[in-house]
Structure formats: C-alpha cells, structure tokens
Coordinates of C-alpha atoms (C1' of nucleotides) in Angstrom, one line a residue:
Chain A
M11 CA 13.0 -13.9 38.0
N12 CA 15.9 -12.9 35.9
T13 CA 16.0 -13.4 32.2
A14 CA 19.0 -12.9 30.1
P15 CA 20.9 -9.7 30.7
I16 CA 20.0 -6.9 28.3
S17 CA 23.5 -6.5 26.9
H18 CA 23.6 -4.5 23.8
S19 CA 26.6 -6.0 22.2
A20 CA 27.6 -4.6 18.8
D21 CA 26.0 -7.5 16.9
E22 CA 23.2 -8.4 19.1
P23 CA 20.2 -6.5 17.8
R24 CA 17.9 -4.5 20.1
W25 CA 14.8 -6.5 19.8
L26 CA 11.5 -4.8 20.3
T27 CA 10.3 -5.1 23.9
A28 CA 6.8 -6.5 24.5
E29 CA 5.2 -3.0 24.7
E30 CA 6.9 -1.9 21.6
Q31 CA 5.8 -5.0 19.7
L32 CA 2.3 -4.2 20.6
V33 CA 2.6 -0.6 19.6
W34 CA 4.1 -1.7 16.2
R35 CA 1.5 -4.4 15.7
S36 CA -1.3 -1.8 16.4
Y37 CA 0.2 0.5 13.9
I38 CA 0.5 -2.0 11.1
E39 CA -2.9 -3.2 11.7
A40 CA -4.6 0.2 11.8
A41 CA -2.5 1.5 8.8
T42 CA -3.5 -1.5 6.7
L43 CA -7.1 -1.5 7.6
L44 CA -7.3 2.3 7.1
E45 CA -5.7 2.4 3.8
D46 CA -7.8 -0.4 2.6
H47 CA -10.9 1.1 3.9
L48 CA -10.3 4.4 2.0
D49 CA -9.2 2.6 -1.0
R50 CA -12.4 0.7 -1.2
Q51 CA -14.5 3.8 -0.4
L52 CA -13.0 5.8 -3.0
Q53 CA -12.8 3.0 -5.6
R54 CA -16.5 2.6 -5.2
D55 CA -17.5 6.2 -5.0
A56 CA -14.9 8.0 -7.2
G57 CA -13.5 5.1 -9.3
M58 CA -10.0 5.6 -8.2
P59 CA -7.6 4.5 -5.5
H60 CA -6.8 6.8 -2.5
V61 CA -3.5 7.8 -3.9
Y62 CA -4.9 9.0 -7.1
Y63 CA -7.5 11.0 -5.2
G64 CA -4.8 12.6 -3.3
L65 CA -3.0 13.7 -6.4
L66 CA -6.2 15.5 -7.8
V67 CA -6.6 17.2 -4.4
K68 CA -3.0 18.5 -4.6
L69 CA -3.6 19.7 -8.0
A70 CA -6.9 21.5 -7.0
E71 CA -5.0 23.3 -4.3
S72 CA -2.3 24.5 -6.5
P73 CA -2.2 27.8 -8.4
R74 CA -3.8 27.4 -11.8
R75 CA -4.6 23.9 -10.8
R76 CA -1.4 22.7 -12.1
L77 CA 2.0 21.2 -10.8
R78 CA 5.1 20.0 -12.3
M79 CA 5.5 16.2 -12.3
T80 CA 8.5 16.1 -10.0
E81 CA 6.8 18.6 -7.6
L82 CA 3.6 16.6 -7.5
A83 CA 5.5 13.4 -6.9
R84 CA 7.4 15.2 -4.1
Y85 CA 4.3 16.3 -2.4
A86 CA 2.5 13.0 -2.8
K87 CA 5.6 11.1 -1.5
I88 CA 5.7 8.7 -4.6
T89 CA 8.2 8.1 -7.2
R90 CA 8.2 9.8 -10.5
S91 CA 7.6 6.5 -12.2
R92 CA 4.5 5.8 -10.1
L93 CA 3.3 9.3 -10.8
S94 CA 3.8 8.8 -14.7
H95 CA 1.6 5.8 -14.7
A96 CA -1.0 7.4 -12.4
I97 CA -1.3 10.6 -14.4
A98 CA -1.5 8.4 -17.6
R99 CA -4.5 6.8 -16.1
L100 CA -6.1 9.8 -14.8
E101 CA -5.5 11.4 -18.2
K102 CA -7.5 8.6 -19.8
N103 CA -10.3 9.4 -17.5
G104 CA -10.2 13.0 -18.6
W105 CA -9.5 14.2 -15.1
V106 CA -6.0 15.4 -15.7
R107 CA -4.4 16.8 -18.8
R108 CA -0.6 17.1 -19.4
E109 CA 1.0 20.3 -20.6
D110 CA 4.4 21.2 -21.7
C111 CA 6.4 23.5 -19.6
P112 CA 7.5 26.5 -21.7
S113 CA 10.6 27.3 -19.7
D114 CA 11.9 23.7 -19.6
K115 CA 11.3 21.6 -22.5
R116 CA 11.9 18.4 -20.5
G117 CA 9.2 19.5 -18.0
Q118 CA 5.6 18.6 -17.9
F119 CA 2.7 20.1 -15.9
A120 CA -0.2 17.9 -14.7
V121 CA -3.3 20.0 -14.9
L122 CA -6.5 19.3 -13.2
T123 CA -9.4 19.5 -15.8
D124 CA -12.9 20.7 -15.1
E125 CA -14.1 17.2 -15.2
G126 CA -11.5 16.3 -12.6
H127 CA -12.4 19.1 -10.4
E128 CA -16.1 18.1 -10.8
V129 CA -15.3 14.6 -9.6
L130 CA -13.5 16.0 -6.5
R131 CA -16.6 18.4 -5.8
R132 CA -18.9 15.5 -6.0
T133 CA -16.9 12.8 -4.0
A134 CA -15.1 15.0 -1.5
P135 CA -18.0 14.9 1.1
G136 CA -18.2 11.2 1.1
H137 CA -14.5 11.0 1.5
V138 CA -14.2 13.5 4.4
N139 CA -16.9 11.6 6.1
A140 CA -15.1 8.3 5.8
V141 CA -11.9 9.8 7.2
R142 CA -13.8 11.3 10.1
Q143 CA -15.7 8.1 10.9
A144 CA -12.6 6.0 10.8
L145 CA -10.2 8.5 12.6
F146 CA -11.2 11.9 14.0
D147 CA -14.5 10.9 15.5
R148 CA -12.8 8.2 17.5
L149 CA -10.0 10.3 19.0
T150 CA -10.0 12.9 21.6
P151 CA -8.6 16.3 20.6
E152 CA -5.4 15.5 22.5
Q153 CA -4.9 12.3 20.8
Q154 CA -5.4 14.0 17.4
K155 CA -2.8 16.5 18.3
S156 CA -0.5 13.9 19.5
L157 CA -1.0 11.8 16.4
G158 CA -0.1 14.8 14.3
E159 CA 2.9 15.5 16.1
I160 CA 4.2 11.9 16.0
M161 CA 3.5 11.5 12.3
R162 CA 5.2 14.7 11.5
I163 CA 8.3 13.4 13.2
V164 CA 8.2 10.1 11.5
A165 CA 7.7 11.8 8.1
E166 CA 10.5 14.2 8.8
G167 CA 12.9 11.4 9.6
L168 CA 12.2 9.6 6.4
Q169 CA 12.0 12.8 4.2
P170 CA 14.3 14.2 1.7
R171 CA 17.9 13.4 2.5
E172 CA 20.3 15.0 0.1
A173 CA 19.6 14.6 -3.7
G174 CA 20.5 11.3 -5.3
A175 CA 19.1 8.4 -7.2
D176 CA 15.7 8.4 -8.7
L177 CA 14.3 9.4 -5.4
P178 CA 15.8 12.6 -4.1
W179 CA 13.2 12.5 -1.2
L180 CA 13.0 8.8 -0.7
R181 CA 16.1 7.6 0.9
Chain B
M19 CA -14.9 39.0 10.9
N20 CA -17.6 36.5 10.6
T21 CA -17.3 33.9 8.1
A22 CA -20.0 31.5 7.2
P23 CA -21.7 30.0 10.1
I24 CA -20.7 26.5 11.1
S25 CA -24.1 25.0 10.5
H26 CA -24.0 21.3 10.2
S27 CA -27.0 20.8 8.0
A28 CA -27.8 17.4 6.9
D29 CA -26.1 17.6 3.6
E30 CA -23.5 20.1 4.3
P31 CA -20.5 17.9 5.0
R32 CA -18.2 18.5 8.1
W33 CA -15.0 19.5 6.3
L34 CA -11.7 19.1 8.1
T35 CA -10.5 22.0 10.2
A36 CA -7.1 23.4 9.3
E37 CA -5.6 21.5 12.2
E38 CA -7.2 18.4 11.2
Q39 CA -6.0 18.7 7.8
L40 CA -2.5 19.0 9.0
V41 CA -2.8 15.9 11.1
W42 CA -4.3 14.0 8.2
R43 CA -1.7 15.2 5.9
S44 CA 1.0 14.2 8.5
Y45 CA -0.4 10.8 8.8
I46 CA -0.7 10.1 5.1
E47 CA 2.8 11.3 4.5
A48 CA 4.4 9.4 7.3
A49 CA 2.4 6.2 6.6
T50 CA 3.3 6.3 3.0
L51 CA 7.0 7.0 3.5
L52 CA 7.3 4.4 6.3
E53 CA 5.7 1.6 4.2
D54 CA 7.8 2.5 1.2
H55 CA 10.8 2.5 3.4
L56 CA 10.2 -0.9 5.0
D57 CA 9.2 -2.3 1.6
R58 CA 12.5 -1.3 0.1
Q59 CA 14.5 -2.4 3.1
L60 CA 12.9 -5.8 3.1
Q61 CA 13.0 -6.3 -0.7
R62 CA 16.6 -5.6 -0.6
D63 CA 17.5 -7.6 2.3
A64 CA 15.0 -10.4 2.4
G65 CA 13.7 -10.5 -1.1
M66 CA 10.1 -9.8 -0.3
P67 CA 7.7 -7.0 0.5
H68 CA 6.8 -6.1 4.1
V69 CA 3.4 -7.8 4.1
Y70 CA 5.0 -11.1 3.1
Y71 CA 7.5 -10.8 5.8
G72 CA 4.8 -10.2 8.2
L73 CA 3.3 -13.3 7.2
L74 CA 6.4 -15.3 7.9
V75 CA 6.5 -13.7 11.2
K76 CA 2.9 -14.7 12.1
L77 CA 3.7 -18.3 11.1
A78 CA 6.8 -18.4 13.1
E79 CA 4.9 -17.3 16.2
S80 CA 2.3 -19.9 15.9
P81 CA 2.3 -23.4 17.4
R82 CA 3.9 -25.9 15.0
R83 CA 4.6 -22.9 12.8
R84 CA 1.4 -23.2 11.0
L85 CA -1.9 -21.4 10.6
R86 CA -5.1 -21.9 8.7
M87 CA -5.3 -19.6 5.6
T88 CA -8.3 -17.8 6.8
E89 CA -6.8 -17.3 10.3
L90 CA -3.5 -16.0 8.9
A91 CA -5.5 -13.7 6.7
R92 CA -7.3 -12.4 9.6
Y93 CA -4.2 -11.7 11.6
A94 CA -2.6 -10.0 8.8
K95 CA -5.6 -7.9 7.9
I96 CA -5.6 -8.9 4.3
T97 CA -8.1 -10.6 2.1
R98 CA -8.0 -14.4 1.4
S99 CA -7.4 -13.8 -2.1
R100 CA -4.4 -11.6 -1.6
L101 CA -3.1 -14.3 0.9
S102 CA -3.5 -17.1 -1.6
H103 CA -1.4 -15.2 -4.1
A104 CA 1.2 -14.3 -1.4
I105 CA 1.5 -17.8 -0.2
A106 CA 1.8 -19.1 -3.7
R107 CA 4.8 -16.8 -4.2
L108 CA 6.3 -17.7 -0.8
E109 CA 5.9 -21.4 -1.6
K110 CA 7.8 -21.0 -4.8
N111 CA 10.6 -19.5 -2.7
G112 CA 10.4 -22.5 -0.6
W113 CA 9.7 -20.5 2.6
V114 CA 6.2 -21.7 3.1
R115 CA 4.5 -25.1 2.4
R116 CA 0.8 -25.8 2.2
E117 CA -0.7 -28.7 4.0
D118 CA -4.1 -30.2 4.1
C119 CA -6.2 -29.9 7.2
P120 CA -7.2 -33.3 8.3
S121 CA -10.4 -32.3 10.0
D122 CA -11.8 -30.0 7.2
K123 CA -11.1 -31.0 3.6
R124 CA -11.6 -27.5 2.4
G125 CA -9.0 -26.3 4.8
Q126 CA -5.3 -25.6 4.2
F127 CA -2.5 -24.8 6.6
A128 CA 0.4 -22.6 5.7
V129 CA 3.5 -23.8 7.3
L130 CA 6.7 -22.1 7.6
T131 CA 9.6 -24.3 6.4
D132 CA 13.0 -24.5 7.9
E133 CA 14.3 -22.4 5.0
G134 CA 11.7 -19.8 5.7
H135 CA 12.6 -19.7 9.4
E136 CA 16.2 -19.3 8.3
V137 CA 15.3 -16.3 6.3
L138 CA 13.6 -14.7 9.1
R139 CA 16.5 -15.4 11.5
R140 CA 18.9 -13.9 9.1
T141 CA 17.0 -10.7 8.2
A142 CA 15.1 -10.0 11.5
P143 CA 17.9 -8.0 13.0
G144 CA 18.1 -5.6 10.1
H145 CA 14.5 -5.1 10.0
V146 CA 14.1 -4.5 13.6
N147 CA 16.7 -2.0 13.3
A148 CA 15.0 -0.3 10.4
V149 CA 11.8 0.0 12.5
R150 CA 13.7 1.4 15.4
Q151 CA 15.4 4.0 13.4
A152 CA 12.3 5.1 11.6
L153 CA 10.0 5.1 14.5
F154 CA 11.0 4.2 18.0
D155 CA 14.2 6.1 18.2
R156 CA 12.5 9.2 17.3
L157 CA 9.7 9.1 19.7
T158 CA 9.5 9.6 23.5
P159 CA 8.1 6.8 25.6
E160 CA 4.9 8.8 26.1
Q161 CA 4.6 9.2 22.4
Q162 CA 5.1 5.6 21.8
K163 CA 2.4 4.8 24.2
S164 CA 0.1 7.4 22.8
L165 CA 0.6 6.0 19.3
G166 CA -0.1 2.5 20.5
E167 CA -3.5 3.6 22.1
I168 CA -4.5 5.7 19.0
M169 CA -3.8 3.0 16.5
R170 CA -5.4 0.4 18.6
I171 CA -8.7 2.5 18.6
V172 CA -8.5 3.1 14.9
A173 CA -7.8 -0.7 14.1
E174 CA -10.7 -1.6 16.4
G175 CA -13.0 0.8 14.7
L176 CA -12.3 -0.8 11.2
Q177 CA -12.1 -4.3 12.5
P178 CA -14.4 -7.3 12.2
R179 CA -18.0 -6.3 11.8
E180 CA -20.3 -9.1 11.7
A181 CA -19.7 -11.9 9.3
G182 CA -20.4 -11.4 5.5
A183 CA -19.1 -11.2 2.1
D184 CA -15.6 -12.1 1.3
L185 CA -14.1 -10.3 4.1
P186 CA -15.8 -11.1 7.4
W187 CA -13.4 -8.7 9.1
L188 CA -13.1 -6.0 6.5
R189 CA -16.5 -4.6 6.4
Chain C
dC14 C1' -30.6 -38.0 3.9
dA15 C1' -31.3 -34.7 0.2
dA16 C1' -31.1 -29.8 -0.8
dG17 C1' -29.2 -25.6 -0.4
dA18 C1' -26.9 -22.0 2.0
dG19 C1' -22.7 -20.9 3.5
dA20 C1' -17.6 -21.5 4.6
dG21 C1' -12.6 -22.2 3.0
dA22 C1' -9.6 -21.4 -0.5
dT23 C1' -8.1 -20.6 -5.2
dT24 C1' -8.1 -18.6 -10.0
dG25 C1' -7.7 -15.4 -13.8
dA26 C1' -8.0 -11.0 -15.5
dG27 C1' -7.3 -6.2 -15.1
dA28 C1' -5.3 -2.5 -12.4
dG29 C1' -1.5 -0.6 -9.9
dT30 C1' 3.6 -0.6 -8.4
dT31 C1' 8.6 -1.2 -8.7
dC32 C1' 12.7 -1.4 -10.8
dA33 C1' 16.0 -0.8 -14.3
dA34 C1' 16.7 1.3 -18.5
dG35 C1' 15.7 4.7 -22.0
dT36 C1' 14.9 9.4 -24.2
dA37 C1' 15.2 14.3 -24.3
dC38 C1' 16.8 18.5 -22.6
dT39 C1' 19.7 21.8 -19.3
dG40 C1' 23.5 24.1 -17.4
dG41 C1' 28.2 24.5 -16.2
dA42 C1' 33.3 23.5 -17.3
dG43 C1' 36.7 24.0 -20.4
Chain D
dC12 C1' 30.8 26.5 -28.7
dT13 C1' 31.3 21.5 -27.2
dC14 C1' 31.0 18.2 -23.9
dC15 C1' 28.9 15.8 -20.6
dA16 C1' 27.1 15.1 -16.1
dG17 C1' 22.9 15.7 -14.2
dT18 C1' 17.8 16.6 -14.4
dA19 C1' 12.8 15.6 -16.0
dC20 C1' 10.0 12.4 -17.4
dT21 C1' 8.6 7.9 -19.6
dT22 C1' 8.7 3.1 -20.6
dG23 C1' 8.2 -2.1 -20.3
dA24 C1' 8.4 -6.0 -17.8
dA25 C1' 7.9 -8.3 -13.6
dC26 C1' 5.4 -8.4 -9.6
dT27 C1' 1.6 -7.5 -6.5
dC28 C1' -3.3 -6.5 -5.5
dT29 C1' -8.3 -6.4 -6.3
dC30 C1' -12.5 -8.0 -7.7
dA31 C1' -15.7 -11.3 -9.4
dA32 C1' -16.2 -15.8 -10.2
dT33 C1' -15.4 -20.7 -9.3
dC34 C1' -14.7 -25.1 -7.0
dT35 C1' -15.1 -28.2 -3.1
dC36 C1' -16.7 -29.3 1.2
dT37 C1' -19.6 -28.6 5.6
dC38 C1' -23.5 -28.1 8.1
dT39 C1' -28.3 -27.1 8.9
dT40 C1' -33.0 -27.8 7.9
dG41 C1' -36.9 -30.0 6.6

DNA sequence: CAAGAGAGATTGAGAGTTCAAGTACTGGAG
DNA sequence: CTCCAGTACTTGAACTCTCAATCTCTCTTG
C-alpha cells in the first residue's frame, strides 16, 4: 500500500514518524512523572522543590560553599530571575545567605549556611534512594550509559550559544 | 589504596557512583533545558506553555475531539486540579469548550473547538521542527530507539499504582 | 431505599515561574 | 575623566501549579 510520497518540500514540515512519536511520547511522560515524583518527595521530606534542592547541592559542592548568582544560575540551567526568587525563599528558610562580592559591587554570592548544609545531610539519603528507585534500579548498565550520552548531547545542543539577552546560555 | 569498604548496611545509603552522578546530572540539565526551550517556543508561537499544547493535541487525536477530564489528566500525566485550571484558561482562549457528560452528571468533557484545532494546525509545524532540532536530529536511530525504551521503562515504573488519593496514577 | 464511601471535577490560597522593566555598577572608547 | 554600552542582579505583575478543601453525584451495602 502506497501512502503519500515522503516529499520534503520546503514548507511541508517533516512530521514525526510513528516510531518517533512513541519515543517522544515516552520521553514526555517519563520526564513529567519523574519530575513530579521528585518534587513531591522533596517537598515532603525536605520542604522544597527539586530545583531548590539542586541549588543547595551545587553550593555544597562549591569552594567555601558559595557561588556567584550568575554562575549558580548557569550551572542550574535556570534564569537569573528565577534564581533571585529562589534564593530569596531559601534565605527566608535560613538555608542560604547572600554576601556581597568584594571585587564587584554588583555581584552577590549565594552562601550555603550550616543550617542549609544540615538539611542536605539529613535529606540526601532519601533523595538518592528516590532517584535510584525511579531510574537507576530499573536500567541496565548499558542503558544508563546510553542515557548519559543521549542527554549530554541534547543538553549540549541547547546550551550556551553566544552571549545575549537575559539568558546567555538559554537560547 | 583502599577507601572505605562498600558495605551497604541498612542505614548507609547507596550513594550514586561518579558515573551515575554524571548521567543524572546530564539528565537533569537536558530535561530542564529542553522543557524550557519548548515552553518558550510554544509561548512565543502559540501563546501557551508546552503542557497546554499537549492537551490540545490529545483532544485533537481523540474521537469527536473530546475526552473526559479524568481521562485527559491521566493521558497527560497531570493532576485533575492542574487540568481544571488549564482547561479554564484554554476555555478563555476559545480553544476548548466544556460539555456535560450525559451518562454521568458529575462528568465533564473537554472538547477541542474549531478555533483550537486551527491553532494546532497553524503551530504544529513549528513545534515539530523545534522537537526535531533539539532532539531527533542530534541522535542516531539507535539512540532514539534506546531513549524510547529507557523512558518507557521509567514511565512505567512511576505510573498508575493502585487507585487512591487524588492521583490514582500518581502514587 | 437510605446511608455512606468513593468518584469526578472545581475552587481558592499560597508557592513558584516568567517576562519585562528597573537599579547599580563596570570597563572601555574617546 | 566622561560617557555609555553592557553586566549583575532584583522587582512586580501576571500566570501556572500544588495542596487541601468542597461540592455534586454514583454506587454499593445492608
């Protein structure tokens, strides 16, 4: 049975094939479910959404537990605006503190407080466990490796671009 | 050099290995960047976030372009509450209309309007293009296949569970 | 058939995110 | 030194999402 010819004329979009649609659908579903799952887990056990938790982790891994706002935003792949709001909230919780940058009066450091570090220490095991259960425990080593490669490629493709706008790294 | 033995005692959490951390990091980054990218693309070109677009697509694919609220929520992997708010917004735009279910007075159908269908027709090419550019064009056929399998597994693992709470399918 | 458990959907308030605009400062060109 | 384009960060408003009710209706059970 011949269906319409696959002519990729200039304005005829290249629709997703049936297989591609399945892949895409699976991706969307898993990504949605996973993010929701982790958000719930962390909201319940640590009192913050997944993104916020990630910010604390980045800070904990940084020298002197501090990072410039822009840098932290870049690492976390979020906008500066979003980060400002997030840090404001975390500051209210006493988990992060802001500090002026001595060498650049415009600059701010986000600094993980001892209290913030303690929250991480207490909740990290539960979180790792959730990630394992949802992802790693279900995949073969080959699949894990493959997933890493794939996501690295995708992330790279959407990354930095040259500077510009409010989001040097986004678009 | 011997580091601490890898004893998985009951309360000692199984931390992620270095490789696992890299995979997880890549996943988070790619997922964040991708969702943001598509949200921007669709907000700009179609005037709605990615999730809302997905809702219209599901409706368009359904018989008589309609779906019960709960069913639509289940397909889209979101809570009923979220869906209610979303449909309210889409209704304001004139892209969706609600209809009572004749056989169950509690039930509601979300129905795609002609206007809604037209929005999809107009914006689908650009969206498919964005998805291709960000994902499919960068992956080999094997990687695409692999990604599909992986995400299917993950989604399945977080899926339904038995009935209960507000989210029969989410935990 | 009355009672009550449970399903289907919505609501409102609080929390988080986006977008566009604003403030404060830096660094290089003239 | 002065300008000023560009960088660093914040802000407020509009929008979206979550969570805990709430409301209506269905269905089972005694």
